[in-house]
mmCIF file of C-alpha atoms in Angstrom:
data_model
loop_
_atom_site.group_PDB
_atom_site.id
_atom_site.type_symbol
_atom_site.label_atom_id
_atom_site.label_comp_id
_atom_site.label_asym_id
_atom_site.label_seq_id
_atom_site.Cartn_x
_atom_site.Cartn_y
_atom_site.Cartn_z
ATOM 1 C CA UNK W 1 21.915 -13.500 258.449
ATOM 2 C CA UNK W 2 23.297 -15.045 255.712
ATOM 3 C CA UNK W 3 20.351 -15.340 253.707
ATOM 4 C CA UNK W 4 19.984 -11.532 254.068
ATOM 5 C CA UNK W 5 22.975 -10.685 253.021
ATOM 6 C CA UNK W 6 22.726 -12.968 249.507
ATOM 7 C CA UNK W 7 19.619 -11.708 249.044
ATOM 8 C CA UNK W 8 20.923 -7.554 249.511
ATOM 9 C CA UNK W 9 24.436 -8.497 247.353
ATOM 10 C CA UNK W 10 21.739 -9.789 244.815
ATOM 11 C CA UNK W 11 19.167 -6.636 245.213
ATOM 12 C CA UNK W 12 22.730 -4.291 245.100
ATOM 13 C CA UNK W 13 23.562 -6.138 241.573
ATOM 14 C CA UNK W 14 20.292 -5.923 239.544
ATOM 15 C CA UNK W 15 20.555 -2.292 240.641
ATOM 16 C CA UNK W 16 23.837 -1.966 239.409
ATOM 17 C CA UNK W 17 22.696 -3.718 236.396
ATOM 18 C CA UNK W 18 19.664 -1.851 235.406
ATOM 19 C CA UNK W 19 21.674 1.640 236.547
ATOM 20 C CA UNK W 20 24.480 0.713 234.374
ATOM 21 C CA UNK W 21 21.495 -0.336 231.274
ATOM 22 C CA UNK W 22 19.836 3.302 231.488
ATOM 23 C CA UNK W 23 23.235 5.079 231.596
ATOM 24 C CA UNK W 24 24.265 3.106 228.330
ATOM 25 C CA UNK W 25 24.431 3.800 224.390
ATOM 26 C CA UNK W 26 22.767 0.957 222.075
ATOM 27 C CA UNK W 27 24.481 0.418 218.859
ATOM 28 C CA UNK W 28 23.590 -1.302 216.237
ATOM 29 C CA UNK W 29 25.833 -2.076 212.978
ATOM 30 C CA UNK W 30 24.438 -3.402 209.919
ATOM 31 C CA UNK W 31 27.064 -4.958 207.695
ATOM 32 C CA UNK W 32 26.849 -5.642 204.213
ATOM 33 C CA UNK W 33 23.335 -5.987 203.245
ATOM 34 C CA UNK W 34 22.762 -6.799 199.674
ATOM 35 C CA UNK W 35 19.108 -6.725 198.019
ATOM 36 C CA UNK W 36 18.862 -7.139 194.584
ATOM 37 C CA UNK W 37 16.922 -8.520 191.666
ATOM 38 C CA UNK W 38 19.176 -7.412 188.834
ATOM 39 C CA UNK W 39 22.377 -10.238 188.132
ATOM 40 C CA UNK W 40 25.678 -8.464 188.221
ATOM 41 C CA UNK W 41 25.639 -9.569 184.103
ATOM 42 C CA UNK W 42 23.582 -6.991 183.514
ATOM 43 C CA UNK W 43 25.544 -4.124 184.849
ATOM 44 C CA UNK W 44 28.321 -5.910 182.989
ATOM 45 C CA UNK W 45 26.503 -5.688 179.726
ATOM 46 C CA UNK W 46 24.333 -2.192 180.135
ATOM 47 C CA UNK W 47 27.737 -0.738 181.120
ATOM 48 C CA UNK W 48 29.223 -1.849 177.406
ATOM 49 C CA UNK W 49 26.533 -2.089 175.680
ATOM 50 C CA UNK W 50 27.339 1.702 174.109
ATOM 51 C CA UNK W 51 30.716 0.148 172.804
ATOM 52 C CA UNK W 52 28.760 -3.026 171.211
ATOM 53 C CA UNK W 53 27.165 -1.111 168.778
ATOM 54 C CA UNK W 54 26.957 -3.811 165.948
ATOM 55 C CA UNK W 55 25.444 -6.408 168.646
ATOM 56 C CA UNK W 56 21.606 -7.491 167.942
ATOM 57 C CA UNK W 57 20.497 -4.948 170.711
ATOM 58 C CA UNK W 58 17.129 -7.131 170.973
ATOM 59 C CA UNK W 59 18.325 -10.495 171.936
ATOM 60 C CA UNK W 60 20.775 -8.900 174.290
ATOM 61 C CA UNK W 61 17.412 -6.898 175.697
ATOM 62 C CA UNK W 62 15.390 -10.394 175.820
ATOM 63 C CA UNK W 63 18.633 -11.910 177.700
ATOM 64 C CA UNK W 64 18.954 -8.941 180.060
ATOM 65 C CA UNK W 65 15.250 -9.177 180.606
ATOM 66 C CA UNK W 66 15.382 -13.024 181.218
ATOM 67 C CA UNK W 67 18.165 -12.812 183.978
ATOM 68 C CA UNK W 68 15.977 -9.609 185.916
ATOM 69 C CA UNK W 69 13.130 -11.687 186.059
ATOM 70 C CA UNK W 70 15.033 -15.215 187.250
ATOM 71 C CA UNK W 71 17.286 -13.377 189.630
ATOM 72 C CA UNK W 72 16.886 -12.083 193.110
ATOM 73 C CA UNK W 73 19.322 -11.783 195.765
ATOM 74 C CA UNK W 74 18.811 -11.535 199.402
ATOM 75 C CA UNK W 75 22.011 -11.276 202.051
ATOM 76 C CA UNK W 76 23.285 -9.910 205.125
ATOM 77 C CA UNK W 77 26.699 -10.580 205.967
ATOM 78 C CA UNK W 78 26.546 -9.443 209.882
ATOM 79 C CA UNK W 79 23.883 -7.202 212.455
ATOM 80 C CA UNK W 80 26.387 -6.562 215.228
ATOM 81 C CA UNK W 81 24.461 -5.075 218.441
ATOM 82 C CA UNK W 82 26.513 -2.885 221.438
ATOM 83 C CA UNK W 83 25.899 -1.827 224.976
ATOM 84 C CA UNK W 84 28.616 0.390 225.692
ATOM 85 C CA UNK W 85 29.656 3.076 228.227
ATOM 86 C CA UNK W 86 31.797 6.023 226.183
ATOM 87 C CA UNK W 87 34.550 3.866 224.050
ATOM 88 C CA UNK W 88 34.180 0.652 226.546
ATOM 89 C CA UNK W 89 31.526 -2.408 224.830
ATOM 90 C CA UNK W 90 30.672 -4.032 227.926
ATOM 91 C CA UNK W 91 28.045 -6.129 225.315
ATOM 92 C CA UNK W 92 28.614 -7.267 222.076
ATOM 93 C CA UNK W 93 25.169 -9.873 220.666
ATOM 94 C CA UNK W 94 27.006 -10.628 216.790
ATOM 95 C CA UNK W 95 24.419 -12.195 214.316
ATOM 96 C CA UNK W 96 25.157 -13.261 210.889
ATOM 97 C CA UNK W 97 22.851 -14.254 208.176
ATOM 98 C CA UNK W 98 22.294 -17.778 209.934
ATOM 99 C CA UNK W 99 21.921 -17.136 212.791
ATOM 100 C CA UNK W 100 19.364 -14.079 211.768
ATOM 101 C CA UNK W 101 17.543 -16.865 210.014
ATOM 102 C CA UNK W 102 17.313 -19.100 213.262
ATOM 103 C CA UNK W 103 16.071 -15.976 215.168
ATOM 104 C CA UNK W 104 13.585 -15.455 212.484
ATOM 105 C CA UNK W 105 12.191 -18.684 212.250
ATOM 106 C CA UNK W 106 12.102 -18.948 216.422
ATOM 107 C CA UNK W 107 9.823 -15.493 216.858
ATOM 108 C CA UNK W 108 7.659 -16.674 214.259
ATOM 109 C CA UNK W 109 7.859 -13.364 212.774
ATOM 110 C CA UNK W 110 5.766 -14.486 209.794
ATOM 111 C CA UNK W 111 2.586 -15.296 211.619
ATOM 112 C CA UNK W 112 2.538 -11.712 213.456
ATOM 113 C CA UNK W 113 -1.123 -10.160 212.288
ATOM 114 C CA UNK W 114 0.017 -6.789 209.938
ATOM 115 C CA UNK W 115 -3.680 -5.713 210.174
ATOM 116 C CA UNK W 116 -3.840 -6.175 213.352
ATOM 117 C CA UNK W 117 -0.633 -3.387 213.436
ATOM 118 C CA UNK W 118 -2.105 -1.164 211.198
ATOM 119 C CA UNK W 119 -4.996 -0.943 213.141
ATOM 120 C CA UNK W 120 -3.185 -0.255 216.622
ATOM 121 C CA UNK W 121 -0.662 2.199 215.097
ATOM 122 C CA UNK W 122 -2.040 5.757 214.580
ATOM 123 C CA UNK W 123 0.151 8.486 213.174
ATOM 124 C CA UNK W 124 0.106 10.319 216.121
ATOM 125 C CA UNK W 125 2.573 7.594 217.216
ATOM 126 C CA UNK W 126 5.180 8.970 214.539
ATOM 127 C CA UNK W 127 5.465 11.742 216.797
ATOM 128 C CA UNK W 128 6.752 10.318 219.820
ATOM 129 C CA UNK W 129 9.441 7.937 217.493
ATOM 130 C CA UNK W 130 11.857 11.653 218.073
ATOM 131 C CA UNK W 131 12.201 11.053 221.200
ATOM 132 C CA UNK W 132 14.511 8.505 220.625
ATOM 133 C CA UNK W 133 17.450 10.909 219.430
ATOM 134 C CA UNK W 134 19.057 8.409 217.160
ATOM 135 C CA UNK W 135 22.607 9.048 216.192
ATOM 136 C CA UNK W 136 23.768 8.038 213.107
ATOM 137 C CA UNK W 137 27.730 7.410 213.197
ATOM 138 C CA UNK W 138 28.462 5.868 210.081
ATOM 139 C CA UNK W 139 26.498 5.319 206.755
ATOM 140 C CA UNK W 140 27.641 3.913 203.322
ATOM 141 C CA UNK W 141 24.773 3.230 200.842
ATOM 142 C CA UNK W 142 24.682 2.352 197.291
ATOM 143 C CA UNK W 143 21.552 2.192 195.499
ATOM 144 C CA UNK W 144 20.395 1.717 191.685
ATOM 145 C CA UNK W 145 16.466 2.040 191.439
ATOM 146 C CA UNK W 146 14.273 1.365 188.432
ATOM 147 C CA UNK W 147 10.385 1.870 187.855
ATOM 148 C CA UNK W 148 8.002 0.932 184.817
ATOM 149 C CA UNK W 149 7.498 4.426 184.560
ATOM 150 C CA UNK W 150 10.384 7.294 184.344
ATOM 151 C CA UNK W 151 8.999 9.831 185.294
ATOM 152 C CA UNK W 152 8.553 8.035 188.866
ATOM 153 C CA UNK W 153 11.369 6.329 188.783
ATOM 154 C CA UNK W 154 12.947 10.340 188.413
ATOM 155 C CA UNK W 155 11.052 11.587 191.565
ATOM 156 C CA UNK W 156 11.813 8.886 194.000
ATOM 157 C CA UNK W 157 15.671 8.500 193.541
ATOM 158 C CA UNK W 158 15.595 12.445 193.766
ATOM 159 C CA UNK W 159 12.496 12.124 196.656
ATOM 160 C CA UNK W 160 15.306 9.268 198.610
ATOM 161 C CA UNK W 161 18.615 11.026 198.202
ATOM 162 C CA UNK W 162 16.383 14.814 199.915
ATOM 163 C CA UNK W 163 15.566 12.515 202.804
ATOM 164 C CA UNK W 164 18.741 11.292 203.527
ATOM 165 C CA UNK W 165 20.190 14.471 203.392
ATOM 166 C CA UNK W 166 17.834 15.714 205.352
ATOM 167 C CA UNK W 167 18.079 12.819 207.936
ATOM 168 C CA UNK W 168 21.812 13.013 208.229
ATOM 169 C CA UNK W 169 21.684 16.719 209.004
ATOM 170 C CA UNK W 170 19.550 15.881 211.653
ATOM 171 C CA UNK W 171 20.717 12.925 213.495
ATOM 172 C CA UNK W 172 24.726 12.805 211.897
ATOM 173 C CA UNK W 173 26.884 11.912 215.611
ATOM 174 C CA UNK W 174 30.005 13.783 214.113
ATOM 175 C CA UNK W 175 30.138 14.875 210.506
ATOM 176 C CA UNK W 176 33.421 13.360 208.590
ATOM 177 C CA UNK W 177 32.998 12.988 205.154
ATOM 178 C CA UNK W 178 34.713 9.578 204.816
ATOM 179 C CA UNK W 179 31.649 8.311 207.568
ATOM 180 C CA UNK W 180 28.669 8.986 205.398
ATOM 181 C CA UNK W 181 28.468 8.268 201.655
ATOM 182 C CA UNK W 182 25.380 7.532 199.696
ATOM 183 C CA UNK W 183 24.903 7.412 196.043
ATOM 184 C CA UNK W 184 21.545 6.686 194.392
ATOM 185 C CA UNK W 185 21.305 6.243 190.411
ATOM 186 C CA UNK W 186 18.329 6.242 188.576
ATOM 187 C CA UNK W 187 17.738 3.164 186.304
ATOM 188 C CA UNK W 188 15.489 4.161 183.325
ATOM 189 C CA UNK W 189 14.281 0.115 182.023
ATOM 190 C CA UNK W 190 10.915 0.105 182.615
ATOM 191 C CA UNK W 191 10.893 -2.523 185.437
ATOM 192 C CA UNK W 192 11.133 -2.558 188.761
ATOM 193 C CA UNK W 193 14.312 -3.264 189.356
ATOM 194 C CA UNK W 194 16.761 -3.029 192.641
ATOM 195 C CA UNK W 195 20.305 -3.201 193.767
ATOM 196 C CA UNK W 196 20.813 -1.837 197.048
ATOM 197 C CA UNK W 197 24.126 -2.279 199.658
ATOM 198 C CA UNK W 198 23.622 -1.382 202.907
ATOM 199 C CA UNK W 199 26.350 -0.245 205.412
ATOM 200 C CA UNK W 200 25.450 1.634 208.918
ATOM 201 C CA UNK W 201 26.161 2.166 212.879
ATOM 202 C CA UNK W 202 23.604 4.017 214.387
ATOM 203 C CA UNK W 203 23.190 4.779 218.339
ATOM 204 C CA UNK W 204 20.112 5.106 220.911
ATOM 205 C CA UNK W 205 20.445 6.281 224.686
ATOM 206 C CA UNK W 206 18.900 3.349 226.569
ATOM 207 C CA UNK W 207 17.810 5.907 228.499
ATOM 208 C CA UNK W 208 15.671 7.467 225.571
ATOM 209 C CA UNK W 209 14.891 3.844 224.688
ATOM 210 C CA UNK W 210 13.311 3.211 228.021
ATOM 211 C CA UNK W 211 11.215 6.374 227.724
ATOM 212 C CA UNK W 212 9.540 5.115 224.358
ATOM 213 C CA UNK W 213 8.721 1.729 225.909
ATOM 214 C CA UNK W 214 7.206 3.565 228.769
ATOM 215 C CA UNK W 215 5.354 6.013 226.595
ATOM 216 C CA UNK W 216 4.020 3.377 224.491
ATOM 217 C CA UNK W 217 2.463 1.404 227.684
ATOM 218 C CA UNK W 218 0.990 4.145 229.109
ATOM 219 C CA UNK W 219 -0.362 4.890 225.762
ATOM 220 C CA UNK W 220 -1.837 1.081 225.725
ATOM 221 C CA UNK W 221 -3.520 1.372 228.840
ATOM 222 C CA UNK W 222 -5.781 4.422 228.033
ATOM 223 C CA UNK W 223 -6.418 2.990 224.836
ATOM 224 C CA UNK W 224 -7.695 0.114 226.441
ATOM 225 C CA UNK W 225 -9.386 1.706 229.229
ATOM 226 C CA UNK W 226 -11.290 3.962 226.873
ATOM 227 C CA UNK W 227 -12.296 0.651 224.809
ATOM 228 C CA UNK W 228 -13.823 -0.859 227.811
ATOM 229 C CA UNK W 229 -15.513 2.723 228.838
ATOM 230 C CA UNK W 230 -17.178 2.934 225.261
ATOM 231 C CA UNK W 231 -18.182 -0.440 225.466
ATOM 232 C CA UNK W 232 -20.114 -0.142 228.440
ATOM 233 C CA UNK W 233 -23.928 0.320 228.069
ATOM 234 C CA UNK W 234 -25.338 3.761 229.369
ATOM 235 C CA UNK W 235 -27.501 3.728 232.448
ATOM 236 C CA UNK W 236 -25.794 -0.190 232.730
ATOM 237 C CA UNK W 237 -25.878 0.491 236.052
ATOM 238 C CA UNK W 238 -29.018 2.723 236.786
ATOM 239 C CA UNK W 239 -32.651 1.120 239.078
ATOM 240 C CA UNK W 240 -34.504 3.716 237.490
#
């Protein structure tokens, strides 16, 4: 009797559990990311370089050019991840840049097959990523973006800035000015050069979460099943 009764409080808990999973929002805030291959000097210097008119504008090129091509910058300060029922986080998982690293180094991330990928993902699959109704609550994003040529360099900061406007009029939780802020300026050097800072909450239903996983397996299965069908000789099976 006893037994029964651990084993229903334990069958009444993972169903209060997974019940209490689907009903809940997943958020996940990015704070701080930095990527960058330009050395804050060179803002510095760009920035004056109109008001240092009787300066040797070469070397300070050659310098400038030296410090782009020794620099590059790569940091997160936290990814802070939420389960949470209306204004109550009844999870909180906080990683910072160590412990990201750790994680990283654990799920061997590095040795996962990208062809392999490419080769599974179709773009039909693109269509079923809506499904997820992803809110974006906050965004801040600062961007400076250079190419070899200007012309491109022209068309994607104007290409990036479209999409994020158009993304953000889409999937915005509650619009408030002060909550979403992005600025991307053109850098006309002829390099490839970077500085981005990242800032960002955004939310998935678990529930819509779930659904996607689901989707996704059901999706494998076919695949497979229609693998091993083609595979299969004709008349494999026939006495005649």
């Amino acid at each position: 009797m006893i037994l029964v009764l651990i084993l229903l409080t334990i069958l009444i808990f993972i169903l209060l559990l997974a019940l209490l999973i689907v009903v809940s929002t997943l958020k996940i805030e990015v704070k701080n990311l930095c990527i960058s291959n330009i050395e804050k000097k060179f803002n510095e210097k760009q920035s004056s370089k109109e008001s240092i008119k009787q300066q040797d504008l070469r070397s300070l090129l050659k310098e400038q050019e030296n410090q782009i091509q020794n620099y590059s910058k790569k940091q997160i300060d936290k990814i802070i991840i939420f389960l949470s029922m209306g204004k109550l986080n009844w999870l909180k998982i906080s990683l910072n840049a160590k412990k990201i690293k750790t994680l990283y180094s654990k799920m061997h991330l590095e040795r996962i097959d990208i062809k392999k990928i490419e080769q599974d993902f179709k773009l039909e699959d693109l269509k079923i990523l809506p499904k997820l109704h992803p809110k974006i609550s906050y965004l801040n994003l600062q961007a400076n973006l250079g190419f070899e040529s200007p012309i491109t360099t022209a068309f994607t900061v104007a290409g990036i800035a479209s999409i994020i406007s158009i993304l953000l009029a889409h999937f915005a939780k509650e619009w408030k000015k002060e909550n979403y802020q992005y600025c991307i300026k053109p850098i006309y050097w002829q390099k490839k050069l970077y500085q981005i800072n990242f800032n960002c909450i955004i939310e998935f239903k678990m529930v819509h979460i779930i659904n996607i996983i689901y989707i996704f397996i059901k999706k494998g299965k076919s695949d497979k099943n229609e693998r091993t069908t083609s595979n299969r000789k004709p008349y494999g099976y026939s006495y005649e």
